[in-house]
Short mmCIF file of C-alpha atoms in Angstrom, two decimals:
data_model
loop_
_atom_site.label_atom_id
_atom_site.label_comp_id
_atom_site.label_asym_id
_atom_site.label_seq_id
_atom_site.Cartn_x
_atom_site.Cartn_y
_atom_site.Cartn_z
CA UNK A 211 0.00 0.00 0.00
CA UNK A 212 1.35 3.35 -1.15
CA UNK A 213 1.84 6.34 1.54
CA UNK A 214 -0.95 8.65 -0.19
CA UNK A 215 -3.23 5.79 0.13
CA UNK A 216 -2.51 5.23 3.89
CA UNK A 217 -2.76 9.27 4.59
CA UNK A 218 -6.06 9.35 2.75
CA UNK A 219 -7.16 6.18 4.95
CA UNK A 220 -6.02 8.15 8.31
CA UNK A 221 -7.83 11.01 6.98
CA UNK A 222 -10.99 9.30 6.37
CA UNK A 223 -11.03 7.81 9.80
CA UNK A 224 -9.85 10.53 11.73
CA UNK A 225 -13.37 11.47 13.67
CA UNK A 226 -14.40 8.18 13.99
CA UNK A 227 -13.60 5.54 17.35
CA UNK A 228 -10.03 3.68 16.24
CA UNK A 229 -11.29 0.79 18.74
CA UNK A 230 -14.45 -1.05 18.88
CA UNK A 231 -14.62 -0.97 22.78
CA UNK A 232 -17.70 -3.10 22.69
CA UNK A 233 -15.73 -5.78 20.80
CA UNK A 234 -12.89 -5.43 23.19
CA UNK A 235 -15.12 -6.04 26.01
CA UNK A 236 -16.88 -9.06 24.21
CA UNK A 237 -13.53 -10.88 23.38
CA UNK A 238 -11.82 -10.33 26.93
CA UNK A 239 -15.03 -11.72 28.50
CA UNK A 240 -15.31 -15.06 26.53
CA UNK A 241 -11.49 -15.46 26.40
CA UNK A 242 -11.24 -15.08 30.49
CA UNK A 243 -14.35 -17.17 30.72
CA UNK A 244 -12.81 -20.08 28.47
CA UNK A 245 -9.69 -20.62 30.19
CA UNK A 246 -11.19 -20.36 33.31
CA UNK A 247 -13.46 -23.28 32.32
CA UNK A 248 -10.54 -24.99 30.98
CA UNK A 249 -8.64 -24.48 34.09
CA UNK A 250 -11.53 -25.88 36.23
CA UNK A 251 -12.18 -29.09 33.75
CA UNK A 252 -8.26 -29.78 33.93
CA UNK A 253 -7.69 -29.28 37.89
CA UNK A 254 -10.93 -30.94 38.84
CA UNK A 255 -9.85 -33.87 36.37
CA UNK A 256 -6.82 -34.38 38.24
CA UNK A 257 -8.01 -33.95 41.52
CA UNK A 258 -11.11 -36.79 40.54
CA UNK A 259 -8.10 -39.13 39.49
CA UNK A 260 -5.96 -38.54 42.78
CA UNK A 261 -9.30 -39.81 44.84
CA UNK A 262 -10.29 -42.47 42.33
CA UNK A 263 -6.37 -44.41 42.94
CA UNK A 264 -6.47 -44.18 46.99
CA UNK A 265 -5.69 -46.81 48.27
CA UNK A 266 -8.98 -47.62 49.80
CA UNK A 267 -10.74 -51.39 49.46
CA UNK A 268 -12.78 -50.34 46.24
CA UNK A 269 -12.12 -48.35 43.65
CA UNK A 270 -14.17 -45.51 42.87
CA UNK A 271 -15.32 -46.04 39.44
CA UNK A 272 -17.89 -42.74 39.39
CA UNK A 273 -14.50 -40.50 40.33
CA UNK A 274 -12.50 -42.20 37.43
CA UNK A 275 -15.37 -41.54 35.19
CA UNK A 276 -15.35 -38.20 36.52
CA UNK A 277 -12.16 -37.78 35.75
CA UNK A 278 -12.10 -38.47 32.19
CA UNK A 279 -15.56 -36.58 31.36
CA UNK A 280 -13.60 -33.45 32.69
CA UNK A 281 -10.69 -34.48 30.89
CA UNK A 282 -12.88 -34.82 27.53
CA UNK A 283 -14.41 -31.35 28.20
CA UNK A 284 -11.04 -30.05 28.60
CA UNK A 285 -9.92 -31.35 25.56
CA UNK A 286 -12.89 -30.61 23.56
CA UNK A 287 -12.77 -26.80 24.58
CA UNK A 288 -8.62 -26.65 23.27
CA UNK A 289 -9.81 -28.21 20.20
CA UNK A 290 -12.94 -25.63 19.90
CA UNK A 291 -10.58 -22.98 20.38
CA UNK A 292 -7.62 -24.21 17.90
CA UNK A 293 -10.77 -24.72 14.86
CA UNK A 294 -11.57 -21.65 15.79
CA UNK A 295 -8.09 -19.61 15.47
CA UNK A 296 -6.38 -21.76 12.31
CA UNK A 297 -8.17 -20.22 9.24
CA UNK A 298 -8.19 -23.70 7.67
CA UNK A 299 -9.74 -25.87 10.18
CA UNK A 300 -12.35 -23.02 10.58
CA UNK A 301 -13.57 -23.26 6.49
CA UNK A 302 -13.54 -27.06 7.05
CA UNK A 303 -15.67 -27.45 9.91
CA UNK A 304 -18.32 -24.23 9.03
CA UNK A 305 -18.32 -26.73 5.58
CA UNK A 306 -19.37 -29.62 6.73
CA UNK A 307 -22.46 -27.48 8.51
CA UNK A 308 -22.78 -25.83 5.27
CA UNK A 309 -22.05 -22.60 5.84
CA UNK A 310 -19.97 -20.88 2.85
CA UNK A 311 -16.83 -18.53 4.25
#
């Protein structure tokens, strides 16, 4: 892009809001409220495993379960995230729901 092009694009924008503060707000809620959910899935995974191998006389089976359900979310939410960041895996996935991007 050519410097008159960038000084007429400055010019053009000059009286109107640089950042979309609405936006802003929108993205830093749902990115704090993601990893926070991925945080809890992944600590309360781990803690569900630590009771489900005690050494007690029988195993907890609904703690192991547990474990891996939170584990699944955990993983499902990273994936989510990654389909939703790599420009490729996005157009693949909005395909097969055909929706045209």
């Amino acid at each position: 892009m050519q410097f008159a092009t960038i000084a007429n694009m400055a010019a053009q924008t000059a009286n109107k809001p640089v950042i979309d503060w609405m936006g802003f707000i929108v993205v830093a809620v749902v990115t704090l409220v993601g990893a926070g959910f991925v945080v809890l899935m992944y600590s309360l995974g781990v803690r569900l495993t630590a009771i489900s191998s005690d050494n007690a006389a029988s195993p907890n089976t609904a703690a192991k379960w547990g474990s891996w359900v939170c584990f699944l979310f955990c993983g499902l939410a990273v994936a989510a995230g990654i389909i939703l960041i790599v420009p490729v895996f996005y157009k693949t996935v909005m395909s097969w729901f055909g929706v045209t991007v």
